[in-house]
Amino acid sequence: MTTENLPGLPEEPVARKGMFGVKDSGDTSGYNRLVVRRPPKLFSSRPYGSYFDEVADALEPTFADAIERVVVDRGEATFHVRRERLAEVMRHLRDDAALRFELSLGVSGVHYPEETGAELHAVYHLCSITHNRRIRVEVSCPDADPHIPSTVQVYPTHDWHERETYDFFGIVFDGHPALTRIEMPDDWEGHPQRKDYPLGGIPVEYRGAEVPAPDRRRSYS
Amino acid sequence: MSTTETATETQGRIYDVAGQDWDELVKTVSESSDERLVVNMGPQHPSTHGVLRLVLTLDGETVTDARTVIGYLHTGIEKNMEFRTWTQGVTFVTRMDYLAPIFNETAYCMGVEKLLGITDRIPDRAQAIRVLTMELTRISSHLVAIATFGLELGATTPMLFGFREREMVLDIMEYITGLRMNMAYVRPGGVSVDLPAGAVDKIGEFLKVMPDRIKEMRKLLDANPVYTRRTKDVAYLDLTGCMALGVTGPMLRAAGLPWDLRKSQPYCGYETYEFEVPTQNTCDVYGRYLVRMDEMEESLKIIEQVLDRLSGPLKTGPVMIEDKKIGWPSQLALGPDGLGNSPDHIAHIMGSSMEALIHHFKLVTEGFRVPAGQAYASVESPRGELGAHVVSDGGTRPYRVHFRDPSFTNLQAVPATCEGGMVADVIAAVASIDPVMGGVDR
């Protein structure tokens, strides 16, 4: 088979090959080159719309170098912040008169194993009661060096939320007063919400047929 | 091990209390020179609302340190959801905060709908039914809060009254959804089934009875000297403390801030209903009780308005989004066997349309795809802001779902409200937070 007339494979990381959940080789088309590309990293440029421009205006003079990118998607703004500057940015977000994000709704971790160098993300949802606004702050750290500065000093409510994110993802929040597991037992091994941690489960027999464990069932994603 | 036998370990003497002769125990403890006593309350103490463990350091009757230990009810709901379709996720989230399941479902579905970009296309009737079920659930949840509250402070009648009234709400929920709790009723795109015939009348009867029942409860507790002494000026947490600790809900409103997402950031059409946000400025347990009582009365007002719409302008109409790529293909109806079924739909897919059969099969087994991205949706649950952080990678399963449960965050206020107080007030303080461990541990 000649390959001259075939298009080259895309350079971006490939989300999945084949169809119907086939993870390794061939797809059912017989063409063997079906790939689904991973969506590109989102990036928004000015104007962001809504009140997001005002928030960015109040942040940028001091923290232009701390903000990696801004994503405005589905009516929500996400500020991706460099982890070294996180504590300062959060303090500014809380105290600046034009920002006043007094209420934090906690930390949520997300694990993206395919994002080399930024596998682990911590996502903070902030709410300003003064201005009735919401934004999201996102920080990433590599799996090899899973450290993010703690923000308990700025938002004391992050105490348990950071413990939870550490428990489930293994992100170490430097400067946390007592970073211990919170949901899992103290002697638990591994961090259950990571993508490389299996769900577990056993096959169940039902009316003569065997239903596999949930993580062994056919996946269409 | 009997009470008289004590072990000495690094942290001091350990007294094992296993229901033996209490006089002997008192004698042993009083003879010891320890001034500090560490008491484990829970994880199975009845007044810790499930499996919450409090580690209290006591100096006499005064609590000098209060530490909270959670995790006894962790069931991995967030992890499990990553291995099911977006629609199946509803059956998991409904089990988190089991006293207010509709709120979990609505927050999750609003997050999924935001990701799909269909928030504006949810039928009005579905939104009205969501508001109706949410407000009914708010009443039943507050009733449990106040009922257990009374019980924990030594009054049994509020408990009996509260659970009697809650039963009426659960009967209505069973009539509407088929289940008393964990009903998985709200689905991405709308609600699973339309209101059954007679539901509006049934809720109308409930509305007639309920105001008097709330008055009865108020007569029992509002000016009860024993109750007020146990609750007034107890577990003080002011607005600064609430903001720092991320406390929301009745605790925040009892500190004087009228912050209610239904008013400040309306969803599901709450901006079209008339109601007040009750507040108190006492920052104590009694204030939180009053806020909850007032909120039940406001919920009744909202339910009345929803019923007017459901029997008037929104009497008919779809309860699931029209988009056939998202909406569940069949509409269930009660069959002669007492189970839900949809004979018309079955006749259609089995008898007349091969394409409809394929479509049904794909949507039910594979599920719909949700465009990649992340969204945060929040609702005002009976305990505060319940937020759902929903992440999709473009597949048919959630990539990550995280819930910001108000019980989890509010429980962090235990040391702030209990330390320096009496050990008996710990019970009142925890009760006023009204934590539900299913939501805390998820």
Short mmCIF file of N, CA and C in Angstrom, two decimals, chain A residues 16 39 74 76 78 102-103 105 107-114 123 125 127 129 132 134 136 138 155-157 159-161 164 168-169 182-184 192-195 197 199 214-215 217-221, chain B residues 68 70-71 74 78-80 82-84 114-115 243-246 248 257 259 261 264-265 365-366 369 371-376 378 385 389 391 395-397 399-400 402 404 408-409 411-412 440-442:
data_model
loop_
_atom_site.label_atom_id
_atom_site.label_comp_id
_atom_site.label_asym_id
_atom_site.label_seq_id
_atom_site.Cartn_x
_atom_site.Cartn_y
_atom_site.Cartn_z
N ARG A 16 -7.86 10.18 20.77
CA ARG A 16 -8.13 8.75 20.69
C ARG A 16 -7.99 8.29 19.25
N PRO A 39 -9.02 18.75 21.48
CA PRO A 39 -9.33 20.15 21.24
C PRO A 39 -8.15 21.04 21.65
N ARG A 74 -18.32 29.82 27.82
CA ARG A 74 -19.66 29.57 28.35
C ARG A 74 -20.03 30.54 29.47
N GLU A 76 -18.14 32.08 31.58
CA GLU A 76 -17.33 32.04 32.79
C GLU A 76 -15.89 32.35 32.41
N THR A 78 -11.82 32.10 33.29
CA THR A 78 -10.81 31.36 34.04
C THR A 78 -9.48 32.07 33.88
N GLU A 102 -14.49 38.16 48.22
CA GLU A 102 -14.39 37.84 49.65
C GLU A 102 -14.62 36.37 49.91
N LEU A 103 -15.43 35.76 49.08
CA LEU A 103 -15.87 34.40 49.38
C LEU A 103 -15.22 33.43 48.40
N LEU A 105 -15.08 29.50 47.13
CA LEU A 105 -15.91 28.31 47.20
C LEU A 105 -15.07 27.05 47.12
N VAL A 107 -11.45 24.53 46.65
CA VAL A 107 -10.47 24.05 45.68
C VAL A 107 -10.98 22.75 45.08
N SER A 108 -10.80 22.61 43.79
CA SER A 108 -11.16 21.37 43.13
C SER A 108 -9.98 20.95 42.28
N GLY A 109 -9.59 19.70 42.37
CA GLY A 109 -8.45 19.23 41.57
C GLY A 109 -8.93 18.56 40.30
N VAL A 110 -8.09 18.64 39.26
CA VAL A 110 -8.35 17.90 38.03
C VAL A 110 -7.02 17.31 37.57
N HIS A 111 -7.04 16.08 37.10
CA HIS A 111 -5.83 15.41 36.64
C HIS A 111 -5.90 15.25 35.12
N TYR A 112 -4.95 15.87 34.41
CA TYR A 112 -4.86 15.73 32.95
C TYR A 112 -3.55 15.02 32.64
N PRO A 113 -3.55 13.68 32.60
CA PRO A 113 -2.27 12.98 32.43
C PRO A 113 -1.55 13.33 31.13
N GLU A 114 -2.29 13.75 30.09
CA GLU A 114 -1.65 13.98 28.80
C GLU A 114 -1.01 15.36 28.69
N VAL A 123 -8.23 24.12 40.91
CA VAL A 123 -9.18 25.10 40.40
C VAL A 123 -9.87 25.77 41.59
N HIS A 125 -12.75 28.53 42.83
CA HIS A 125 -13.91 29.33 42.43
C HIS A 125 -14.09 30.45 43.42
N CYS A 127 -15.99 34.19 44.56
CA CYS A 127 -17.23 34.93 44.42
C CYS A 127 -17.08 36.26 45.13
N ILE A 129 -19.07 39.19 46.77
CA ILE A 129 -20.41 39.56 47.23
C ILE A 129 -20.63 41.06 47.00
N ASN A 132 -21.09 41.16 43.22
CA ASN A 132 -21.89 40.06 42.70
C ASN A 132 -21.27 39.48 41.40
N ARG A 134 -18.37 36.40 39.72
CA ARG A 134 -17.68 35.13 39.94
C ARG A 134 -16.54 35.00 38.95
N ARG A 136 -12.92 32.22 38.06
CA ARG A 136 -12.27 30.97 38.39
C ARG A 136 -10.77 31.18 38.23
N GLU A 138 -7.14 29.13 38.00
CA GLU A 138 -6.64 27.77 37.79
C GLU A 138 -5.12 27.77 37.86
N TYR A 155 -7.54 32.62 52.34
CA TYR A 155 -8.91 32.11 52.53
C TYR A 155 -8.85 30.95 53.52
N PRO A 156 -9.14 31.18 54.79
CA PRO A 156 -9.07 30.07 55.76
C PRO A 156 -9.98 28.90 55.39
N THR A 157 -11.00 29.14 54.59
CA THR A 157 -11.89 28.04 54.19
C THR A 157 -11.16 26.98 53.36
N ASP A 159 -8.63 25.42 54.09
CA ASP A 159 -8.01 24.41 54.95
C ASP A 159 -8.46 23.00 54.54
N TRP A 160 -9.72 22.70 54.68
CA TRP A 160 -10.20 21.36 54.36
C TRP A 160 -10.18 21.10 52.87
N HIS A 161 -10.43 22.12 52.06
CA HIS A 161 -10.47 21.90 50.62
C HIS A 161 -9.10 21.50 50.09
N GLU A 164 -8.46 17.98 51.03
CA GLU A 164 -9.21 17.07 50.17
C GLU A 164 -8.48 16.89 48.84
N PHE A 168 -6.94 13.40 47.34
CA PHE A 168 -7.44 12.77 46.12
C PHE A 168 -6.47 12.86 44.94
N PHE A 169 -5.59 13.87 44.93
CA PHE A 169 -4.73 14.07 43.76
C PHE A 169 -3.24 14.04 44.09
N ILE A 182 -7.99 13.60 54.45
CA ILE A 182 -9.23 14.00 55.12
C ILE A 182 -10.35 13.01 54.88
N GLU A 183 -10.47 12.47 53.68
CA GLU A 183 -11.56 11.52 53.40
C GLU A 183 -11.07 10.07 53.52
N MET A 184 -9.87 9.80 52.98
CA MET A 184 -9.35 8.44 53.01
C MET A 184 -8.65 8.20 54.35
N PRO A 192 -6.85 8.58 45.09
CA PRO A 192 -7.90 7.90 44.31
C PRO A 192 -8.46 8.66 43.11
N GLN A 193 -8.46 9.97 43.10
CA GLN A 193 -9.12 10.65 41.98
C GLN A 193 -8.21 10.82 40.77
N ARG A 194 -6.97 10.39 40.89
CA ARG A 194 -6.09 10.51 39.73
C ARG A 194 -6.53 9.52 38.66
N LYS A 195 -6.22 9.88 37.41
CA LYS A 195 -6.69 9.05 36.30
C LYS A 195 -5.96 7.71 36.25
N TYR A 197 -5.37 5.88 38.78
CA TYR A 197 -5.84 5.07 39.91
C TYR A 197 -7.11 4.35 39.47
N LEU A 199 -10.67 2.34 39.29
CA LEU A 199 -11.89 2.42 40.09
C LEU A 199 -12.07 1.16 40.93
N PRO A 214 -17.41 -1.74 36.53
CA PRO A 214 -17.66 -0.51 35.76
C PRO A 214 -16.47 -0.03 34.93
N ASP A 215 -15.24 -0.16 35.44
CA ASP A 215 -14.11 0.37 34.66
C ASP A 215 -13.65 -0.60 33.59
N ARG A 217 -16.11 -1.92 31.54
CA ARG A 217 -17.18 -1.94 30.54
C ARG A 217 -16.78 -1.14 29.32
N ARG A 218 -17.52 -1.35 28.24
CA ARG A 218 -17.21 -0.66 27.00
C ARG A 218 -17.38 0.85 27.19
N SER A 219 -16.38 1.59 26.72
CA SER A 219 -16.44 3.03 26.86
C SER A 219 -16.48 3.65 25.48
N TYR A 220 -17.25 4.69 25.32
CA TYR A 220 -17.37 5.34 24.02
C TYR A 220 -16.65 6.67 23.99
N SER A 221 -16.01 7.02 25.08
CA SER A 221 -15.37 8.33 25.15
C SER A 221 -14.05 8.33 24.40
N THR B 68 -12.48 18.20 64.27
CA THR B 68 -13.49 17.42 63.58
C THR B 68 -12.81 16.38 62.70
N ILE B 70 -13.63 13.64 59.72
CA ILE B 70 -14.67 13.19 58.79
C ILE B 70 -14.09 12.10 57.89
N GLY B 71 -14.87 11.62 57.00
CA GLY B 71 -14.39 10.62 56.04
C GLY B 71 -14.98 9.24 56.27
N HIS B 74 -17.26 8.25 53.24
CA HIS B 74 -16.77 8.51 51.89
C HIS B 74 -17.09 7.32 50.99
N GLU B 78 -17.71 10.91 43.35
CA GLU B 78 -17.12 11.68 42.26
C GLU B 78 -16.31 10.78 41.33
N LYS B 79 -15.60 9.80 41.90
CA LYS B 79 -14.81 8.89 41.08
C LYS B 79 -15.72 7.97 40.25
N ASN B 80 -16.75 7.45 40.90
CA ASN B 80 -17.66 6.54 40.21
C ASN B 80 -18.31 7.19 39.00
N GLU B 82 -17.15 9.13 36.92
CA GLU B 82 -16.29 9.19 35.74
C GLU B 82 -16.40 7.92 34.90
N PHE B 83 -17.10 6.92 35.41
CA PHE B 83 -17.24 5.66 34.68
C PHE B 83 -18.68 5.39 34.27
N ARG B 84 -19.52 6.42 34.31
CA ARG B 84 -20.92 6.28 33.90
C ARG B 84 -21.23 7.42 32.93
N LYS B 114 -24.94 23.81 31.25
CA LYS B 114 -24.06 24.93 30.93
C LYS B 114 -22.99 24.47 29.93
N LEU B 115 -22.44 23.27 30.17
CA LEU B 115 -21.43 22.75 29.26
C LEU B 115 -22.02 22.50 27.87
N MET B 243 -17.36 34.73 56.41
CA MET B 243 -16.70 34.99 55.13
C MET B 243 -15.37 34.25 55.07
N ALA B 244 -14.60 34.33 56.15
CA ALA B 244 -13.28 33.71 56.16
C ALA B 244 -13.40 32.20 56.02
N LEU B 245 -14.39 31.62 56.69
CA LEU B 245 -14.53 30.16 56.68
C LEU B 245 -15.38 29.67 55.51
N GLY B 246 -15.86 30.60 54.68
CA GLY B 246 -16.65 30.19 53.52
C GLY B 246 -18.02 29.68 53.89
N THR B 248 -21.88 29.51 54.24
CA THR B 248 -23.02 30.09 53.52
C THR B 248 -24.31 29.50 54.09
N LEU B 257 -26.26 38.87 56.79
CA LEU B 257 -26.07 39.16 55.37
C LEU B 257 -27.15 38.48 54.54
N TRP B 259 -27.62 37.08 51.81
CA TRP B 259 -26.99 36.48 50.62
C TRP B 259 -27.67 35.16 50.32
N LEU B 261 -28.54 32.82 46.84
CA LEU B 261 -28.31 32.74 45.40
C LEU B 261 -29.61 32.84 44.61
N SER B 264 -29.64 36.68 44.51
CA SER B 264 -28.49 37.42 44.01
C SER B 264 -28.03 36.92 42.65
N GLN B 265 -28.11 35.61 42.42
CA GLN B 265 -27.70 35.08 41.12
C GLN B 265 -28.74 34.05 40.69
N THR B 365 -27.51 3.63 25.65
CA THR B 365 -26.33 2.88 26.07
C THR B 365 -25.08 3.74 26.05
N GLU B 366 -24.94 4.56 25.01
CA GLU B 366 -23.71 5.32 24.83
C GLU B 366 -23.82 6.67 25.52
N ARG B 369 -22.74 13.18 23.86
CA ARG B 369 -21.41 13.77 24.06
C ARG B 369 -21.56 15.20 24.55
N PRO B 371 -19.50 18.82 24.86
CA PRO B 371 -18.30 19.50 24.37
C PRO B 371 -17.28 19.73 25.48
N ALA B 372 -15.99 19.63 25.13
CA ALA B 372 -14.94 19.76 26.14
C ALA B 372 -14.97 21.13 26.78
N GLY B 373 -14.62 21.17 28.04
CA GLY B 373 -14.58 22.43 28.78
C GLY B 373 -14.95 22.21 30.22
N GLN B 374 -15.05 23.29 30.97
CA GLN B 374 -15.45 23.17 32.36
C GLN B 374 -16.48 24.24 32.70
N ALA B 375 -17.31 23.92 33.67
CA ALA B 375 -18.35 24.86 34.08
C ALA B 375 -18.59 24.71 35.57
N TYR B 376 -19.09 25.77 36.18
CA TYR B 376 -19.44 25.73 37.60
C TYR B 376 -20.87 26.22 37.73
N SER B 378 -24.17 26.59 40.56
CA SER B 378 -24.45 26.49 41.99
C SER B 378 -25.90 26.82 42.28
N GLU B 385 -24.47 27.30 49.77
CA GLU B 385 -24.20 27.19 48.35
C GLU B 385 -23.69 25.80 48.00
N HIS B 389 -18.67 21.59 40.04
CA HIS B 389 -17.63 21.90 39.06
C HIS B 389 -17.55 20.71 38.12
N VAL B 391 -16.32 18.98 34.56
CA VAL B 391 -15.31 19.06 33.50
C VAL B 391 -15.59 17.97 32.48
N GLY B 395 -16.29 13.68 25.79
CA GLY B 395 -16.78 12.31 25.68
C GLY B 395 -18.17 12.15 26.24
N THR B 396 -18.56 10.88 26.37
CA THR B 396 -19.91 10.57 26.84
C THR B 396 -19.94 10.39 28.34
N ARG B 397 -18.79 10.55 28.99
CA ARG B 397 -18.74 10.42 30.44
C ARG B 397 -18.11 11.68 31.02
N TYR B 399 -15.51 13.93 32.76
CA TYR B 399 -14.08 13.76 32.97
C TYR B 399 -13.76 13.95 34.44
N ARG B 400 -14.45 14.88 35.05
CA ARG B 400 -14.27 15.11 36.48
C ARG B 400 -15.47 15.92 36.96
N HIS B 402 -16.74 17.72 40.58
CA HIS B 402 -16.45 18.00 41.98
C HIS B 402 -17.61 18.77 42.57
N ARG B 404 -18.95 21.17 45.61
CA ARG B 404 -18.65 22.03 46.74
C ARG B 404 -19.87 21.91 47.64
N PHE B 408 -19.78 20.32 54.06
CA PHE B 408 -18.34 20.12 54.17
C PHE B 408 -17.66 21.40 54.63
N THR B 409 -18.00 22.51 53.96
CA THR B 409 -17.36 23.77 54.28
C THR B 409 -17.82 24.30 55.64
N LEU B 411 -18.80 22.74 58.22
CA LEU B 411 -18.29 21.98 59.37
C LEU B 411 -16.96 22.53 59.86
N GLN B 412 -16.25 23.24 58.99
CA GLN B 412 -14.98 23.83 59.42
C GLN B 412 -15.19 24.87 60.51
N VAL B 440 -21.01 15.69 53.18
CA VAL B 440 -19.66 16.07 53.59
C VAL B 440 -18.64 15.12 52.97
N ASP B 441 -18.91 13.82 53.04
CA ASP B 441 -17.90 12.85 52.63
C ASP B 441 -18.01 12.42 51.17
N ARG B 442 -19.19 12.48 50.63
CA ARG B 442 -19.44 12.12 49.22
C ARG B 442 -18.82 10.79 48.84
#
